[in-house]
Amino acid sequence: MLKIYPVIAIIGLVISIGSVIRKSPFFNFTGILVCIYGLLKSAEYVMPALPSQVILMYMAMSFFSFFIYFSIQEETFKAFLEPMRAVFADDNKALLRVLIVFIGLPLFAGYLTYVKVKPTYDPPVSARIVHPEPPSQMDFRGKSVNVLGLENPLRKDAANFAKYVEEGKKIYYQNCFFCHGDDLDGKGHLSQAFNPVPLPFRGTDTIAQLPESFVFWRVSKGWRGLPAGSGPWNSSMPSFEDFLTEEEVWKVIMFIYDSTGNKPRSW
Amino acid sequence: MDMFIRRFLRMRILIAVLIAMCFSVSVYSADKPADNPEGKKIYDGWCAQCHGYKGDADSFTKDVSLPKPRDFTFGSFKFRSTPSGDPPTDADITKVIRNGNPGTSMPPWSRFSDAEVKAIVGHVKSFAPDTFAMETKPINVGNPPKASKEIIEQGKELFKTAKCVECHGNAGRGNGEKGWQADFKTDWGYGIAPANYTHPWELRNGSSLEDIFRTISVGLSGTPMTSYMDSIPDDKRWALAHFIKSLQLTRKLGLALKVRKTETLPSKPNDPAWEAVDYLDLPMGGQLMFDTRNFTPVITNVRVRGLYTSKELAILLQWIDKKPNDGSDGKPSDSIRIQFPINKLEGTELPYFFMGTGKAPVNLWQWRASDKDKVSSMTAKGPDKIEPKEKPEATVMATYDDGLYSVVFKKELKPAKDDPVFEAGKFIPFAVAAYDGQNDEDGNTRGAISAWYYLMMEPPMPLRVYVFPPLVSLGVLIAGIGLRKRLRKKKV
């Protein structure tokens, strides 16, 4: 696919080089600005696109610095203004004059004003903290549990590891996969209905960053446990203390780690 | 000599049968897939939870998915490019694994390498060795004719004469009479509903013209959807495919619906005037946070439209229900609810998206098919604390046309100080819950639910938008003329 912005940058460069040869500072100035605009926009092919605010700022800076540059010497400045004067005054530029001065500019100014005064409406956006600070203490069906330093009791029974993971698998596919996905990628067949969408467990910036105690708290308390900064009112993550026992929660946690090849954070 | 040859021939068959038996026992037995350990390993890890370790679909998810995962031991495969009665090709099975089954819990698997998928396919086939003993090849799809008004018209006619309507309904929404008879079942013994074509994103076997043509041609084995390869000629099947394609809706997902102001509201929920109005599609999911959970919702999409006048706000909700229930047939009545916050909260804070909480309650407006044109207004402080209101806050009108429910809620608009939630120009949060009686959905929690969305009554364009731009244009023009005059004088 042809990339448009680099092409714009090159056209700008050609204009400005051509106008250096023909000694026309005005077109040199225009060419440089076009080239800079093309380059700034091209940035999006190699990095996240620059926000339009930033581009506007850079363009304004370039405009003024080059304008000052071209207006320092009187000779150059005269030559710089010449094309503009010609469009207004020269008799052989009548067509250009009608097109630019009497049609183009008024319409463009009108359009800019329209964009400015037209009201725009955008729905509220809410930033949410994905991994909030867990409380040091929680209750599980009325029983008090210390989250701080909490360890998975089933991990000590290494002989039965495979059995626990398999039991966790069954729990996962009867309670979680609709949302978190068959492949634990967060793309369950019902996930689209919810906002925020369910989180993936696969990959490195997921449960791999969390200690098991945190996950125990998240699974047990679900949306109800979230602090205001995490927008509990939008979260569909159920409070699994309503549906599972403590041991079942530990088993499903073992499954989501084991099946994604992730390890709980232990530091 | 002759005798000998004949005896040998007879023996040869016997030997062949014996060899074949050994072969099938040693190679195809699911318990000893010695030749394909990789396929078994991945299958046991990532398919068995649904399709069963033995391929028999006796699995973890059998009671929490609709449709149920496929039982491979049966040897019947729905999704094929091959003639009816033939097994699918390896490419067919690979396609299902790679693309998944839209509208079911069968996900697309992109994580596995081609070699791994090949091994999985081998393992899937090993559950029904007899089925795959047969040679087969895909049908010839050929080149589709171009879409035209005539061909779609022809397809529409054929849709009736070939009796597709009996199952799929006049508008292709899957609401045909036949689909709801007690014996309408798959060969696996499960109930099934005829496909709704208007949701292309849920067509199991693909939604492109070629996919539809192929489905009509070879059918879906094991289901009442039979093959039409022999009974309907190619060109007519293309016409049917074009007609079906023409029914597909374009799903429009987003966060907010802008509601335009008009002079008068359409008089009926199914008034064609609504079709010109902008819409938003809400994907629906099962309610999974509160007991009793709904793992198998069947209402998957609710389309929302809105209009307002200086006096009233009207919200149209439309969704597909293949079998309407008004409570008179032993099933619960179909119903729908729309929810709004009662109070304005701080910042972006909202009540809980399903039925609110004690601290932040919500308003509910409910329509039930059993109550015709009656609306119930309720206050919800959580799914177990729903209190009816004495005075309804809205009115309702509803229609059911060929599988499509259209329900319009209307609310009288008051000055913002009396009714801060419904202020023009503000984003008003709303959420929807829908209940399908045929699927035994009832109560508060067994339903299909949406997240929070917003609707915004777009204020009329302010006058300045029409005044300022022409003024500025005129100003620039005058300045241009002025400058021209001066520069010209100078020259002279």
PDB file of C-alpha atoms in Angstrom, chain B residues 77-208:
ATOM      1  CA  PHE B  77     -20.086 -33.896  11.045  1.00  0.00           C
ATOM      2  CA  LYS B  78     -22.158 -30.810  10.532  1.00  0.00           C
ATOM      3  CA  PHE B  79     -19.587 -28.690   8.750  1.00  0.00           C
ATOM      4  CA  ARG B  80     -18.457 -30.166   5.487  1.00  0.00           C
ATOM      5  CA  SER B  81     -17.630 -29.177   1.938  1.00  0.00           C
ATOM      6  CA  THR B  82     -18.412 -32.737   0.865  1.00  0.00           C
ATOM      7  CA  PRO B  83     -21.703 -34.258  -0.301  1.00  0.00           C
ATOM      8  CA  SER B  84     -24.279 -35.250   2.297  1.00  0.00           C
ATOM      9  CA  GLY B  85     -23.448 -38.625   3.813  1.00  0.00           C
ATOM     10  CA  ASP B  86     -19.720 -38.236   3.211  1.00  0.00           C
ATOM     11  CA  PRO B  87     -17.161 -37.476   5.923  1.00  0.00           C
ATOM     12  CA  PRO B  88     -15.631 -33.991   6.051  1.00  0.00           C
ATOM     13  CA  THR B  89     -12.196 -33.481   4.501  1.00  0.00           C
ATOM     14  CA  ASP B  90      -9.179 -32.720   6.677  1.00  0.00           C
ATOM     15  CA  ALA B  91      -9.411 -29.168   5.347  1.00  0.00           C
ATOM     16  CA  ASP B  92     -13.012 -28.904   6.613  1.00  0.00           C
ATOM     17  CA  ILE B  93     -12.027 -29.950  10.135  1.00  0.00           C
ATOM     18  CA  THR B  94      -8.999 -27.662   9.997  1.00  0.00           C
ATOM     19  CA  LYS B  95     -11.253 -24.784   8.960  1.00  0.00           C
ATOM     20  CA  VAL B  96     -13.551 -25.316  11.959  1.00  0.00           C
ATOM     21  CA  ILE B  97     -10.552 -25.456  14.303  1.00  0.00           C
ATOM     22  CA  ARG B  98      -8.991 -22.312  12.802  1.00  0.00           C
ATOM     23  CA  ASN B  99     -12.181 -20.240  12.434  1.00  0.00           C
ATOM     24  CA  GLY B 100     -14.197 -21.655  15.304  1.00  0.00           C
ATOM     25  CA  ASN B 101     -17.955 -21.876  15.190  1.00  0.00           C
ATOM     26  CA  PRO B 102     -19.433 -18.382  15.318  1.00  0.00           C
ATOM     27  CA  GLY B 103     -22.336 -18.107  17.730  1.00  0.00           C
ATOM     28  CA  THR B 104     -21.209 -21.118  19.778  1.00  0.00           C
ATOM     29  CA  SER B 105     -18.623 -21.672  22.486  1.00  0.00           C
ATOM     30  CA  MET B 106     -16.290 -23.308  19.934  1.00  0.00           C
ATOM     31  CA  PRO B 107     -13.487 -20.745  19.688  1.00  0.00           C
ATOM     32  CA  PRO B 108     -11.110 -20.076  16.804  1.00  0.00           C
ATOM     33  CA  TRP B 109      -7.712 -21.609  17.560  1.00  0.00           C
ATOM     34  CA  SER B 110      -4.867 -19.571  16.131  1.00  0.00           C
ATOM     35  CA  ARG B 111      -2.222 -20.466  18.692  1.00  0.00           C
ATOM     36  CA  PHE B 112      -1.410 -23.896  17.252  1.00  0.00           C
ATOM     37  CA  SER B 113       1.025 -24.442  14.376  1.00  0.00           C
ATOM     38  CA  ASP B 114      -0.182 -26.076  11.154  1.00  0.00           C
ATOM     39  CA  ALA B 115       1.596 -29.272  12.142  1.00  0.00           C
ATOM     40  CA  GLU B 116      -0.140 -29.249  15.506  1.00  0.00           C
ATOM     41  CA  VAL B 117      -3.551 -28.720  13.921  1.00  0.00           C
ATOM     42  CA  LYS B 118      -2.817 -31.581  11.565  1.00  0.00           C
ATOM     43  CA  ALA B 119      -2.096 -33.814  14.541  1.00  0.00           C
ATOM     44  CA  ILE B 120      -5.319 -32.686  16.269  1.00  0.00           C
ATOM     45  CA  VAL B 121      -7.326 -33.415  13.122  1.00  0.00           C
ATOM     46  CA  GLY B 122      -5.834 -36.911  13.091  1.00  0.00           C
ATOM     47  CA  HIS B 123      -6.911 -37.419  16.674  1.00  0.00           C
ATOM     48  CA  VAL B 124     -10.444 -36.115  16.057  1.00  0.00           C
ATOM     49  CA  LYS B 125     -10.797 -38.539  13.163  1.00  0.00           C
ATOM     50  CA  SER B 126      -9.619 -41.433  15.301  1.00  0.00           C
ATOM     51  CA  PHE B 127     -12.853 -41.241  17.303  1.00  0.00           C
ATOM     52  CA  ALA B 128     -14.937 -42.326  14.300  1.00  0.00           C
ATOM     53  CA  PRO B 129     -12.654 -44.496  12.171  1.00  0.00           C
ATOM     54  CA  ASP B 130     -15.507 -45.978  10.144  1.00  0.00           C
ATOM     55  CA  THR B 131     -16.717 -42.587   9.003  1.00  0.00           C
ATOM     56  CA  PHE B 132     -13.317 -41.646   7.666  1.00  0.00           C
ATOM     57  CA  ALA B 133     -12.646 -44.940   5.923  1.00  0.00           C
ATOM     58  CA  MET B 134     -14.486 -43.542   2.907  1.00  0.00           C
ATOM     59  CA  GLU B 135     -12.900 -41.527   0.110  1.00  0.00           C
ATOM     60  CA  THR B 136     -14.506 -38.173  -0.565  1.00  0.00           C
ATOM     61  CA  LYS B 137     -13.928 -34.830  -2.141  1.00  0.00           C
ATOM     62  CA  PRO B 138     -15.431 -31.339  -1.854  1.00  0.00           C
ATOM     63  CA  ILE B 139     -18.330 -30.365  -4.076  1.00  0.00           C
ATOM     64  CA  ASN B 140     -17.650 -27.944  -6.867  1.00  0.00           C
ATOM     65  CA  VAL B 141     -18.841 -24.507  -5.754  1.00  0.00           C
ATOM     66  CA  GLY B 142     -18.111 -22.779  -9.058  1.00  0.00           C
ATOM     67  CA  ASN B 143     -18.502 -19.070  -9.694  1.00  0.00           C
ATOM     68  CA  PRO B 144     -21.277 -17.123  -8.033  1.00  0.00           C
ATOM     69  CA  PRO B 145     -23.561 -15.037 -10.260  1.00  0.00           C
ATOM     70  CA  LYS B 146     -23.546 -11.308  -9.505  1.00  0.00           C
ATOM     71  CA  ALA B 147     -26.013  -9.890  -7.016  1.00  0.00           C
ATOM     72  CA  SER B 148     -29.011  -8.176  -8.599  1.00  0.00           C
ATOM     73  CA  LYS B 149     -32.522  -7.209  -7.673  1.00  0.00           C
ATOM     74  CA  GLU B 150     -33.885  -9.963  -9.904  1.00  0.00           C
ATOM     75  CA  ILE B 151     -31.792 -12.746  -8.434  1.00  0.00           C
ATOM     76  CA  ILE B 152     -32.692 -11.707  -4.882  1.00  0.00           C
ATOM     77  CA  GLU B 153     -36.385 -11.621  -5.869  1.00  0.00           C
ATOM     78  CA  GLN B 154     -36.021 -15.065  -7.415  1.00  0.00           C
ATOM     79  CA  GLY B 155     -34.339 -16.329  -4.238  1.00  0.00           C
ATOM     80  CA  LYS B 156     -37.144 -14.911  -2.140  1.00  0.00           C
ATOM     81  CA  GLU B 157     -39.713 -16.766  -4.248  1.00  0.00           C
ATOM     82  CA  LEU B 158     -37.716 -20.014  -4.047  1.00  0.00           C
ATOM     83  CA  PHE B 159     -37.365 -19.594  -0.300  1.00  0.00           C
ATOM     84  CA  LYS B 160     -41.143 -20.072  -0.135  1.00  0.00           C
ATOM     85  CA  THR B 161     -41.562 -22.742  -2.803  1.00  0.00           C
ATOM     86  CA  ALA B 162     -38.657 -24.859  -1.521  1.00  0.00           C
ATOM     87  CA  LYS B 163     -40.253 -24.641   1.942  1.00  0.00           C
ATOM     88  CA  CYS B 164     -37.278 -23.052   3.643  1.00  0.00           C
ATOM     89  CA  VAL B 165     -39.849 -20.736   5.274  1.00  0.00           C
ATOM     90  CA  GLU B 166     -41.347 -23.630   7.197  1.00  0.00           C
ATOM     91  CA  CYS B 167     -38.244 -23.680   9.360  1.00  0.00           C
ATOM     92  CA  HIS B 168     -36.504 -20.366   8.787  1.00  0.00           C
ATOM     93  CA  GLY B 169     -39.591 -18.106   8.731  1.00  0.00           C
ATOM     94  CA  ASN B 170     -40.627 -15.478   6.167  1.00  0.00           C
ATOM     95  CA  ALA B 171     -37.937 -13.006   7.138  1.00  0.00           C
ATOM     96  CA  GLY B 172     -35.247 -15.648   7.706  1.00  0.00           C
ATOM     97  CA  ARG B 173     -35.174 -15.086  11.444  1.00  0.00           C
ATOM     98  CA  GLY B 174     -35.401 -18.794  12.311  1.00  0.00           C
ATOM     99  CA  ASN B 175     -38.966 -18.536  13.571  1.00  0.00           C
ATOM    100  CA  GLY B 176     -40.662 -21.003  11.189  1.00  0.00           C
ATOM    101  CA  GLU B 177     -43.489 -23.140  12.594  1.00  0.00           C
ATOM    102  CA  LYS B 178     -41.726 -26.426  12.021  1.00  0.00           C
ATOM    103  CA  GLY B 179     -38.707 -25.531  14.097  1.00  0.00           C
ATOM    104  CA  TRP B 180     -40.818 -25.554  17.231  1.00  0.00           C
ATOM    105  CA  GLN B 181     -42.405 -28.963  17.028  1.00  0.00           C
ATOM    106  CA  ALA B 182     -41.444 -31.359  19.804  1.00  0.00           C
ATOM    107  CA  ASP B 183     -39.612 -33.750  17.505  1.00  0.00           C
ATOM    108  CA  PHE B 184     -37.400 -31.070  15.952  1.00  0.00           C
ATOM    109  CA  LYS B 185     -34.107 -32.512  17.135  1.00  0.00           C
ATOM    110  CA  THR B 186     -30.615 -33.358  16.016  1.00  0.00           C
ATOM    111  CA  ASP B 187     -29.406 -36.921  15.526  1.00  0.00           C
ATOM    112  CA  TRP B 188     -27.574 -36.445  18.812  1.00  0.00           C
ATOM    113  CA  GLY B 189     -30.964 -36.027  20.459  1.00  0.00           C
ATOM    114  CA  TYR B 190     -30.757 -32.331  21.351  1.00  0.00           C
ATOM    115  CA  GLY B 191     -33.223 -29.624  20.527  1.00  0.00           C
ATOM    116  CA  ILE B 192     -32.101 -27.216  17.816  1.00  0.00           C
ATOM    117  CA  ALA B 193     -33.421 -24.007  16.321  1.00  0.00           C
ATOM    118  CA  PRO B 194     -33.352 -23.074  12.628  1.00  0.00           C
ATOM    119  CA  ALA B 195     -30.721 -20.485  11.806  1.00  0.00           C
ATOM    120  CA  ASN B 196     -31.471 -16.774  11.952  1.00  0.00           C
ATOM    121  CA  TYR B 197     -29.819 -15.282   8.876  1.00  0.00           C
ATOM    122  CA  THR B 198     -30.044 -11.685   9.971  1.00  0.00           C
ATOM    123  CA  HIS B 199     -27.116 -12.120  12.395  1.00  0.00           C
ATOM    124  CA  PRO B 200     -24.309 -13.026   9.994  1.00  0.00           C
ATOM    125  CA  TRP B 201     -21.794 -12.947  12.842  1.00  0.00           C
ATOM    126  CA  GLU B 202     -23.491 -16.041  14.263  1.00  0.00           C
ATOM    127  CA  LEU B 203     -23.685 -18.199  11.147  1.00  0.00           C
ATOM    128  CA  ARG B 204     -21.927 -21.402  12.152  1.00  0.00           C
ATOM    129  CA  ASN B 205     -20.807 -22.380   8.712  1.00  0.00           C
ATOM    130  CA  GLY B 206     -19.689 -18.942   7.522  1.00  0.00           C
ATOM    131  CA  SER B 207     -21.614 -15.930   6.264  1.00  0.00           C
ATOM    132  CA  SER B 208     -20.092 -15.287   2.840  1.00  0.00           C
TER     133      SER B 208
END
